[in-house]
Coordinates of C-alpha atoms in Angstrom, one line a residue:
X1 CA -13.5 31.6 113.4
X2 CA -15.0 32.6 110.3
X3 CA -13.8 34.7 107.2
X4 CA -15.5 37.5 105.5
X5 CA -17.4 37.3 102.6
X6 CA -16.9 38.9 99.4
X7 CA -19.3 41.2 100.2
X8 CA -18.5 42.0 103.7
X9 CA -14.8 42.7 102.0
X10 CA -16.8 45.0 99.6
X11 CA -17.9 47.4 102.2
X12 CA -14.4 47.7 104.0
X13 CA -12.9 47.9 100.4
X14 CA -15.0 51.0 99.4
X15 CA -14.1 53.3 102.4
X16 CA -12.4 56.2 101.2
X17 CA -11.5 59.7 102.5
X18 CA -14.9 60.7 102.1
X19 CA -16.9 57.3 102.6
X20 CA -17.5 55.7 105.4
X21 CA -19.2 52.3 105.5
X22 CA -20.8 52.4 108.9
X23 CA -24.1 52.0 109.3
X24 CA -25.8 53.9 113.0
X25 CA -28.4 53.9 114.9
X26 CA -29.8 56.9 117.2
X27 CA -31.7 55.6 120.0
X28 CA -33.9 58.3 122.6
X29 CA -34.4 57.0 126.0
X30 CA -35.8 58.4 129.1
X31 CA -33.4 58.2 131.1
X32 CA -34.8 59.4 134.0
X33 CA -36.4 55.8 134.4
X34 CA -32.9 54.9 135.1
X35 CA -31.5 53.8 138.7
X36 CA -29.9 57.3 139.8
X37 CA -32.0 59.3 136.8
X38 CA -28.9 58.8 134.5
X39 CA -28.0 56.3 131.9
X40 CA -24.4 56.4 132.4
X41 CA -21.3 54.8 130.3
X42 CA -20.8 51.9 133.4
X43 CA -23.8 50.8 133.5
X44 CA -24.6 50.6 129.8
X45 CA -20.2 49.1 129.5
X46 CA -21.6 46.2 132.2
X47 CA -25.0 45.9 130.3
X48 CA -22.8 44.9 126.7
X49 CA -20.0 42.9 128.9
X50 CA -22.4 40.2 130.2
X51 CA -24.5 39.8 126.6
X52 CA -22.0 40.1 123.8
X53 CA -22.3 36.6 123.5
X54 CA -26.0 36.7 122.4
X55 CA -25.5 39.0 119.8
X56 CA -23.6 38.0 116.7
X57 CA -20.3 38.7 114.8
X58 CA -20.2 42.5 115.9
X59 CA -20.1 43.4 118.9
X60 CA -16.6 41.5 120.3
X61 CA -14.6 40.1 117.0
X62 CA -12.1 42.3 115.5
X63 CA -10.6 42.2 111.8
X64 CA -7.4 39.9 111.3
X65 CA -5.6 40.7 108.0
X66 CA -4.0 38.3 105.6
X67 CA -0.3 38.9 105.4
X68 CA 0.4 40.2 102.2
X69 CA -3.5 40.9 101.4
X70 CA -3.5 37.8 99.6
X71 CA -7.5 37.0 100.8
X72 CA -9.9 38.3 102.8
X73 CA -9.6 39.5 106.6
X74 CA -10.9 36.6 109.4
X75 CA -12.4 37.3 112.1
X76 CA -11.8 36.6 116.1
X77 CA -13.0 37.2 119.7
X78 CA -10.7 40.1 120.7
X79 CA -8.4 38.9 123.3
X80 CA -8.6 42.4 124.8
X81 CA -12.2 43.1 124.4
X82 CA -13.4 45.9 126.8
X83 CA -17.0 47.4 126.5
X84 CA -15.4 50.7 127.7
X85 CA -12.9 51.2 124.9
X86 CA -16.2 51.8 122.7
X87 CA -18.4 53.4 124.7
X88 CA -18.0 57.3 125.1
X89 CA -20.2 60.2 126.9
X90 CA -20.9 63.2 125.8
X91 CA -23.2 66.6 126.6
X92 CA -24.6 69.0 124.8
X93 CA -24.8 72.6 125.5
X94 CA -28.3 74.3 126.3
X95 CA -30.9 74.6 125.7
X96 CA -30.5 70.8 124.5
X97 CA -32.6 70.7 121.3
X98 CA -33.0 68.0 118.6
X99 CA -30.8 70.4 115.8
X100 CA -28.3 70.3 118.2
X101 CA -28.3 66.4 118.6
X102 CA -28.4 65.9 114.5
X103 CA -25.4 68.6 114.4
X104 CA -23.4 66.4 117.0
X105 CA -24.8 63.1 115.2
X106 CA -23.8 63.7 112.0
X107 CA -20.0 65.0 113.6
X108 CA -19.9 61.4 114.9
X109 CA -21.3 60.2 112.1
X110 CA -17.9 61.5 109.9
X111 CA -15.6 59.8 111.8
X112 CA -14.2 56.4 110.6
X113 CA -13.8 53.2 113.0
X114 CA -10.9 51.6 114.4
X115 CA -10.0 48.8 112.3
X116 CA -7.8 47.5 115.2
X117 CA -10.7 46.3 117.5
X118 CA -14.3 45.7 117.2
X119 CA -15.8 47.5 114.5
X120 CA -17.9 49.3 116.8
X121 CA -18.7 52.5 118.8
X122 CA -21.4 54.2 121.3
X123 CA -22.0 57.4 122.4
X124 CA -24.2 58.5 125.0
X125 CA -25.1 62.1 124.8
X126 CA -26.3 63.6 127.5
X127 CA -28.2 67.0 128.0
X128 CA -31.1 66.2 125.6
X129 CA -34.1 68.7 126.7
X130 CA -36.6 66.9 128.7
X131 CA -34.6 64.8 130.4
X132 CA -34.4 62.4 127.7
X133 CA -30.4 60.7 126.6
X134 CA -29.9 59.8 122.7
X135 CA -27.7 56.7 122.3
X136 CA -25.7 56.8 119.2
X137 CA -24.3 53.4 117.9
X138 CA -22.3 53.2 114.6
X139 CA -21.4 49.6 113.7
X140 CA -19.1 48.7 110.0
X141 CA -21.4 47.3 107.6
X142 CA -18.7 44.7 107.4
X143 CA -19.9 43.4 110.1
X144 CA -23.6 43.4 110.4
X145 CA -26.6 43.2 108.2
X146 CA -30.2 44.2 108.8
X147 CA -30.9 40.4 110.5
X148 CA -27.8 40.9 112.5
X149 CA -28.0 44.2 113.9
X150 CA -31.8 43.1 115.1
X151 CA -30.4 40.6 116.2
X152 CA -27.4 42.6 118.4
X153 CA -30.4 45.5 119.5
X154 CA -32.4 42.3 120.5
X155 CA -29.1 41.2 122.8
X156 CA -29.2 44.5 124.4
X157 CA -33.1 44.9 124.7
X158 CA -35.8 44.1 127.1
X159 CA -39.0 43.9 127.3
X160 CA -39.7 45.9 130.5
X161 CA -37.4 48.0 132.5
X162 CA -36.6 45.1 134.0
X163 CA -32.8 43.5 133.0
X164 CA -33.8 40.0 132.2
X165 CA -31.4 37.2 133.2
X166 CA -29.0 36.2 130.5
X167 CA -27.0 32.6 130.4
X168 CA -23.3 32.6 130.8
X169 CA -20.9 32.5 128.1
X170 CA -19.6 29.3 127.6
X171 CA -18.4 29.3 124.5
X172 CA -14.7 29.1 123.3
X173 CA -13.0 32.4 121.9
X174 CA -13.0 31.9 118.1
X175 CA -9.5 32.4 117.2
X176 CA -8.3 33.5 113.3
X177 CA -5.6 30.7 111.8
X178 CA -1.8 30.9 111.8
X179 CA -0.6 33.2 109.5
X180 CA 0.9 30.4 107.8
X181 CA -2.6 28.3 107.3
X182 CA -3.8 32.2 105.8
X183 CA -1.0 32.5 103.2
X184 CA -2.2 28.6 101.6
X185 CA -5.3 29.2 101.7
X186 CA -5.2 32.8 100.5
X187 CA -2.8 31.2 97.7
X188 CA -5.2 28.6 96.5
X189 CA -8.2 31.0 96.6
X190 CA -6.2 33.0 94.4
X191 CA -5.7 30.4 91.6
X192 CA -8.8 29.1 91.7
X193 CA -10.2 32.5 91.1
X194 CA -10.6 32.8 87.3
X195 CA -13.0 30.1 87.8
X196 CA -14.9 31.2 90.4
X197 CA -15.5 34.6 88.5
X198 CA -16.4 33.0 85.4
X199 CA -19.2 31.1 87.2
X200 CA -20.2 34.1 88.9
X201 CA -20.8 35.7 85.7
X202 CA -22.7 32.9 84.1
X203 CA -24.9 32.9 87.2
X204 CA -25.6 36.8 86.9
X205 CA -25.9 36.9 83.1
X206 CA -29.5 36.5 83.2
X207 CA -30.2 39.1 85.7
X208 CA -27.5 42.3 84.2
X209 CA -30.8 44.7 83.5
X210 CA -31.6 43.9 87.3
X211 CA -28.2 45.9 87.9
X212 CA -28.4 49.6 88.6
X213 CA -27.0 51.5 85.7
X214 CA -26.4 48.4 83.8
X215 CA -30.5 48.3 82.7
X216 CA -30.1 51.8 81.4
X217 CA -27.6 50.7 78.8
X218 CA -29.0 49.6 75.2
X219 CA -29.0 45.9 74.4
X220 CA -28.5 44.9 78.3
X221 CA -32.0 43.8 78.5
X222 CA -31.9 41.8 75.4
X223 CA -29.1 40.0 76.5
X224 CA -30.3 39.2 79.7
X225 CA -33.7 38.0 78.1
X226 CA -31.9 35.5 75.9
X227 CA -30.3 34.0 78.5
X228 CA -33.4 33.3 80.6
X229 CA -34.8 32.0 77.6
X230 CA -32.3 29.6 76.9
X231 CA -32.5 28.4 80.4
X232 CA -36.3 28.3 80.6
X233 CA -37.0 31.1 82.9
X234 CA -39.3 32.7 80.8
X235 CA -41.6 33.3 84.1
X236 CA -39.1 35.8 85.3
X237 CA -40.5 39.8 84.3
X238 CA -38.2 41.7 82.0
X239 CA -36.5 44.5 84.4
X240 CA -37.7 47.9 82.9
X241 CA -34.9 49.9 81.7
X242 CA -34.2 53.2 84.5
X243 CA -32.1 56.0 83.9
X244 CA -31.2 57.9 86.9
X245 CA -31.8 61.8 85.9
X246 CA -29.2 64.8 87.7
X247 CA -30.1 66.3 90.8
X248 CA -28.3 68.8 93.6
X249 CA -27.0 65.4 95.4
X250 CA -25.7 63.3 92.9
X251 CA -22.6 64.7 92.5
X252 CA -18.9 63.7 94.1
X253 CA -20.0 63.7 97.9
X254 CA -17.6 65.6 100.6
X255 CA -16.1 64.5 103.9
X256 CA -18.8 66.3 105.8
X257 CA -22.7 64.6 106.8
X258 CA -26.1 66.3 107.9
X259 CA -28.3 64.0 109.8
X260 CA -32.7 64.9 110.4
X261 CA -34.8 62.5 112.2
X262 CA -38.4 62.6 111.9
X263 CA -41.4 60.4 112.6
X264 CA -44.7 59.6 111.7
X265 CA -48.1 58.2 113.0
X266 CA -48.1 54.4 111.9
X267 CA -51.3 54.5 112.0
X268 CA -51.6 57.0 109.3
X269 CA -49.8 55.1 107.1
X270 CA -51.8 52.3 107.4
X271 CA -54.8 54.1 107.0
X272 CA -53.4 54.9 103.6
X273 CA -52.4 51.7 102.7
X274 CA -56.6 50.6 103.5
X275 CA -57.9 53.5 101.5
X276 CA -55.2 53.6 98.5
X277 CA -54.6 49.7 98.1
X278 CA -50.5 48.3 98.6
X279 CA -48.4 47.9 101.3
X280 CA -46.7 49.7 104.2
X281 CA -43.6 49.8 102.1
X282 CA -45.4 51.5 99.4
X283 CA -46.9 53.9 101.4
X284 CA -43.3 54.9 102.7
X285 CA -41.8 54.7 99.1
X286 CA -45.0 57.4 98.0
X287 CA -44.4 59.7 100.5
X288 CA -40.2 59.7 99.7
X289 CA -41.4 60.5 96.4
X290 CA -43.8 63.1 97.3
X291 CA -41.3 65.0 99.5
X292 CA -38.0 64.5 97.3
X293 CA -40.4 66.3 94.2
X294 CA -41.5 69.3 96.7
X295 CA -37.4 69.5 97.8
X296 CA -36.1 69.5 94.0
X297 CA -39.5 71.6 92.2
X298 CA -38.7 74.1 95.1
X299 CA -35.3 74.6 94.0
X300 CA -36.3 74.7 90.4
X301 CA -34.0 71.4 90.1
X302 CA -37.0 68.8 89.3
X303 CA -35.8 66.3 86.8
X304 CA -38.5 65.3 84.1
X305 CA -37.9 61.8 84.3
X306 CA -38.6 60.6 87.7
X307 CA -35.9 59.8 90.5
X308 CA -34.3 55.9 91.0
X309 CA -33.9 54.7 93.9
X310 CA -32.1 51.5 95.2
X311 CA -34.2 49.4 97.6
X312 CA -31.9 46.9 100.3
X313 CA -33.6 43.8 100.7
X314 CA -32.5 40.9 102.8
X315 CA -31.8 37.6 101.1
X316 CA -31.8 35.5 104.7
X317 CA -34.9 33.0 104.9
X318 CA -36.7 32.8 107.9
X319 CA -35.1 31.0 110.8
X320 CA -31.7 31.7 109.2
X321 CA -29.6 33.2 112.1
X322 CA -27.6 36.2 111.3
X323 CA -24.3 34.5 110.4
X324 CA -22.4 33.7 107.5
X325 CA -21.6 37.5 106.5
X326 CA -23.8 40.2 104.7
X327 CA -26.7 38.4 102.9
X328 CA -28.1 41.5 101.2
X329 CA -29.1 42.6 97.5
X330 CA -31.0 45.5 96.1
X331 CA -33.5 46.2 93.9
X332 CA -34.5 49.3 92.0
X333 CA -37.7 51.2 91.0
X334 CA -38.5 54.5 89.8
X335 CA -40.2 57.0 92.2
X336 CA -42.3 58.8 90.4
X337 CA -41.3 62.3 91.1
X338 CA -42.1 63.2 87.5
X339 CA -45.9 62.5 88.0
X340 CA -48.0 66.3 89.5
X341 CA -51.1 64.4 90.7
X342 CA -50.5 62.5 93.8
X343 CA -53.0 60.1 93.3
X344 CA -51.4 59.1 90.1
X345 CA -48.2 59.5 91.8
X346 CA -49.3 56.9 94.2
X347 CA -50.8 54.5 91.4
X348 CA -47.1 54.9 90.0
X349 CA -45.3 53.9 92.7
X350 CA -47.4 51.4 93.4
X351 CA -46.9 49.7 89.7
X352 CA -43.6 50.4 90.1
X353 CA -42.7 48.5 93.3
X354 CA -44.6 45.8 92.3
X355 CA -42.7 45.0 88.8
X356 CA -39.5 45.5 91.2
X357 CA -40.7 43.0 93.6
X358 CA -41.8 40.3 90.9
X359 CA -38.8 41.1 89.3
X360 CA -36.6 40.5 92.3
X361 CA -38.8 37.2 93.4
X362 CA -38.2 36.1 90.1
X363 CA -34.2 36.4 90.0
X364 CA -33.9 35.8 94.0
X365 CA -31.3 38.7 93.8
X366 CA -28.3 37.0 93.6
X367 CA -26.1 39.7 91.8
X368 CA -25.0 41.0 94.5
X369 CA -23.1 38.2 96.0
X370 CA -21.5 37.1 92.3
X371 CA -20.1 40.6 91.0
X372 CA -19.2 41.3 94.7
X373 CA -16.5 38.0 94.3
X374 CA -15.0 38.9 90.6
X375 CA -11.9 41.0 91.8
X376 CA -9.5 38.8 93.0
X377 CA -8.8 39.7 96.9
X378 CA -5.0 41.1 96.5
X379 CA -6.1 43.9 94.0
X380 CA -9.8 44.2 95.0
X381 CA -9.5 47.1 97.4
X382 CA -7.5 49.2 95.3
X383 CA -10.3 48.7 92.3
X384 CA -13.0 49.4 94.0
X385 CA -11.8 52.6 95.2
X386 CA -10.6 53.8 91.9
X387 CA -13.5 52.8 90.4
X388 CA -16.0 54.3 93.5
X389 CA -14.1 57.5 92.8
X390 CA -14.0 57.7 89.0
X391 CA -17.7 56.7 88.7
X392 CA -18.3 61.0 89.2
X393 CA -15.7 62.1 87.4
X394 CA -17.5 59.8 84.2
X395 CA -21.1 61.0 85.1
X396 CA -22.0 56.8 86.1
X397 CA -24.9 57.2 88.4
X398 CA -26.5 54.1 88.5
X399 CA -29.4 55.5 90.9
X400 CA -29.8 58.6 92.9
X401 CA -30.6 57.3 96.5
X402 CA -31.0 54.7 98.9
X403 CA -34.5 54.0 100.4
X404 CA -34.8 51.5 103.1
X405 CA -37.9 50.3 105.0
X406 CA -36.6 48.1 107.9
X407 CA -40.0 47.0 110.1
X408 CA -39.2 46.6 113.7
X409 CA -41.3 45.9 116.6
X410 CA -44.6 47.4 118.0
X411 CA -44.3 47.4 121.5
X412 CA -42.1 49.3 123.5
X413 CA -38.5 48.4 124.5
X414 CA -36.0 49.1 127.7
X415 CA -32.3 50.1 127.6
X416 CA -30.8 49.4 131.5
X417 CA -34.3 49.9 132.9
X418 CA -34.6 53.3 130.4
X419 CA -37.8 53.3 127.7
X420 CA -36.9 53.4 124.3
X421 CA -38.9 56.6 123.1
X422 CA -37.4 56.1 119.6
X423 CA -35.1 54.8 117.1
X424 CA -33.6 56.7 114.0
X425 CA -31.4 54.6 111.6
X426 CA -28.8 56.5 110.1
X427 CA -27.1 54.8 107.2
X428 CA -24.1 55.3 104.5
X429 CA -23.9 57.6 101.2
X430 CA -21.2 57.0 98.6
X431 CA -20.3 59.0 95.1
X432 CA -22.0 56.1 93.4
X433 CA -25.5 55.7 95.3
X434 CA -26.1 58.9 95.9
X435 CA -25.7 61.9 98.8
X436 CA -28.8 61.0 100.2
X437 CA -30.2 58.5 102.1
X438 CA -33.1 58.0 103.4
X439 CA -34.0 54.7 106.2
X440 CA -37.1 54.1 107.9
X441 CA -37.7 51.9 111.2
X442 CA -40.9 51.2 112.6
X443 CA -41.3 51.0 116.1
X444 CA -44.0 51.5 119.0
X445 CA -46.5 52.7 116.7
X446 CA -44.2 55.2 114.8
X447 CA -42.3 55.4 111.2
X448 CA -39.1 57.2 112.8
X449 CA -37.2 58.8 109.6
X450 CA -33.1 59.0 110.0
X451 CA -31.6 61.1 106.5
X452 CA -28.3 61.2 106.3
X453 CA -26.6 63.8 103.3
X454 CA -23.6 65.4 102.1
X455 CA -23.4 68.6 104.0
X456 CA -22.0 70.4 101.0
X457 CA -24.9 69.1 98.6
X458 CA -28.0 69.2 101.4
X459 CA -27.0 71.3 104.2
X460 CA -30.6 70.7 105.6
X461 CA -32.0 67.5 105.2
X462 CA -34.7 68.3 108.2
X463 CA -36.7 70.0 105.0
X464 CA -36.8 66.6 103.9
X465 CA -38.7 65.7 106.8
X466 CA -40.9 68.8 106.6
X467 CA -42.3 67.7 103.0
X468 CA -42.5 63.8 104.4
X469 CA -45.2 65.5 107.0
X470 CA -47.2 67.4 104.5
X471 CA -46.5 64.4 101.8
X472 CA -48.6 62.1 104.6
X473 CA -51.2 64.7 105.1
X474 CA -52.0 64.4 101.2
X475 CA -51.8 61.1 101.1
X476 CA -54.1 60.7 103.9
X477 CA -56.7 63.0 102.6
X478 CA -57.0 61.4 99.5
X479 CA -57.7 57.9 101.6
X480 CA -60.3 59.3 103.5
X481 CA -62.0 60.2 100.4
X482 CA -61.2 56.8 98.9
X483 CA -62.6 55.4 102.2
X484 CA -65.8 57.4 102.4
X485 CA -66.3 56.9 98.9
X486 CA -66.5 52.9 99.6
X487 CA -68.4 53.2 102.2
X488 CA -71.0 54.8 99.8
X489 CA -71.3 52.4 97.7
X490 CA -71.8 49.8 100.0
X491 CA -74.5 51.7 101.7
X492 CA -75.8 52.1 98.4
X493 CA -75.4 48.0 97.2
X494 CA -77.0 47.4 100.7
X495 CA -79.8 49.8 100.2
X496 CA -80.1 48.2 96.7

């Protein structure tokens, strides 16, 4: 039995009519490797029934409410948990091509979960040209973070086309407590709250400029300074003050999504990354730049400051299982869409990423967790969807998208006996971060790109992917001069 944190509540709290906080996966598979040719719903329904226990929270515990909403939702094992409640097939028509699968994807993609069971669903669709399957999974963000959902595709996973043996469950079903033993202790968390929220706000005082939106405002970063200097954290870098500029898709988002998947050569990008200096991530945060400055310049909507962008980062520490809830922050940086030269473009995004990254090192990114708890439970839903939904309505836009790198592994992977040919992460857009999104998840020797948008605001992203292409061609032209200019010069220092 465990409870959910006050950021797990935050992402079932900020689910309106037109957000969703799921977070999906869209997995290709040849599934003519499987027994019979066909991945079907039985086999993959067996498959989750015998290793739900290796996976954490998400896969078999349901939501149990508070009575009265007085705290926050526990969860519990499902007494009637059944793999094939979740797990749905469908086909598409011919000829079977990948518009088709982001047209059905981003249809399943709209569609909210069942609160009443495990916050979980899977879709198999069938039809896919080449005799390839896509597996679509959508799981609450409530439920899972990045550590946890590796850790669930890592339950369901294996390492050849052979199944693996698994132990037996042996655990106890985790049970939620008597409504009674809820009702105390949601009492007691509720007068003890004012005190909890004022130390939450003393611990995040130092950090407010590190807030997106808040850094923008004049005298935020003062503040924040003179609290890190009375408590002697003058090594921590000031956070540079962002303002997130207009575009097409920062405005009040619809019910509708678009979905493009895309990949590119790993290789390539690390090719960059040698000739141009940085890191994977960098090269990844360049080329978003690069491409969202050829989508807006093309539509004569280029903003002259550049673009902000929030960046997910994990806050678990290595060997720390995924449990205990969501242990996420974010950090933001500019993406230099402002900047014409791409070499200077990448030198900005560069500089940029790395005062976000010493910044965040710096402040361990704590925010997160402490203005996620200042609402007291019993009114916190109904806030945060007023405030989600009048952020628009008084032009707050604390950044204009989410970009997230999420590395994953380099060898191939099996789903019942079926290769993994790729995997497309396809996450959540809100009024206040933005109708974009844009995830990355490296895998087999491949960057595959999952962009999720506001149909009404970006009826296309696949263009997106178009300009990621040509973005990496630039990029890795200008690192094959780089690299044959070095090798020059050490011919030449050799010669010497």
């Amino acid at each position: 039995m465990s409870q959910l944190t006050t950021v797990d509540a935050t992402f079932l709290n900020a689910e309106t009519g037109t957000t969703h906080a799921h977070i999906a996966g869209l997995g290709i598979v040849d599934a003519a490797s499987c027994p019979d040719g066909r991945l079907t719903v039985g086999r993959v329904a067996e498959l989750v029934r015998n290793r739900a226990h290796l996976a954490a929270r998400p896969l078999r515990q349901r939501l149990v409410q508070v009575p009265f909403g007085l705290d926050r939702p526990y969860w519990e094992d499902d007494p009637d948990f059944d793999p094939e409640r979740h797990i749905f097939e469908i086909g598409l028509p011919a000829p079977g091509d990948d518009r088709q699968l982001a047209d059905v994807v981003a249809m399943l993609h709209e569609q909210p979960l069942d609160r009443s069971r495990p916050l979980w669903e899977m879709f198999l669709i069938q039809g896919l040209l080449g005799g390839r399957t896509a597996v679509y999974v959508k799981v609450h963000h409530a439920a899972i973070d990045g550590v946890t959902a590796a850790e669930t595709l890592a339950a369901l996973l294996d390492l050849s086309p052979e199944p693996r043996d698994v132990p037996a469950d042996e655990t106890e079903p985790a049970r939620a407590p008597r409504p009674a033993e809820m009702v105390r202790a949601g009492l007691l968390n509720t007068a003890m709250h004012p005190v909890r929220s004022v130390l939450s706000v003393a611990r995040a005082a130092p950090y407010l400029d590190e807030i997106p939106g808040l850094s923008a405002i004049p005298g935020v970063g003062l503040v924040s300074s003179v609290v890190q200097g009375a408590l002697r954290r003058r090594e921590v870098p000031r956070a540079p003050r962002m303002s997130a500029p207009p575009t097409p898709f920062n405005q009040p988002i619809g019910r509708r999504r678009s979905v493009a998947c895309g990949e590119l050569p790993l290789d390539d990008i690390k090719q960059i990354r040698r000739g141009l200096g940085g890191s994977v991530n960098d090269v990844v945060m360049a080329l978003c730049a690069t491409a969202l400055r050829q989508w807006l310049d093309k539509r004569g909507e280029l903003p002259e400051r550049p673009l902000v962008a929030a960046v997910p980062v994990s806050l678990r520490r290595r060997g720390n299982r995924g449990d205990g809830g969501n242990q996420v922050s974010v950090m933001a940086t500019r993406l230099a869409t402002d900047v014409p030269d791409p070499a200077d473009r990448y030198v900005a995004v560069r500089r940029d990423m790395d005062r976000a990254k010493r910044r965040f090192t710096g402040s361990s990114g704590s925010w997160v967790q402490d203005m996620s708890g200042l609402l007291p439970a019993p009114v916190a839903g109904a806030l945060t969807r007023l405030a989600l939904q009048a952020a628009p309505a008084m032009s707050l836009r604390p950044i204009n998208l989410i970009v997230s790198n999420v590395p994953g592994p380099q060898f191939p992977l099996y789903l019942c006996g079926a290769r993994v040919l790729g995997y497309y992460p396809i996450s959540v857009i809100t009024d206040v971060t933005g109708g974009l999104n844009i995830t990355v998840f490296s895998y087999d020797g491949k960057v595959d790109v999952g962009i999720v948008a506001c149909r009404e605001l970006i009826p296309d992203p696949s263009e997106i992917v178009d300009h990621l292409v040509d973005a990496l061609d630039e990029l890795r032209e200008l690192a094959r001069e780089a690299l044959e200019e070095r090798a020059l010069k050490e011919r030449a220092v050799s010669g010497e």
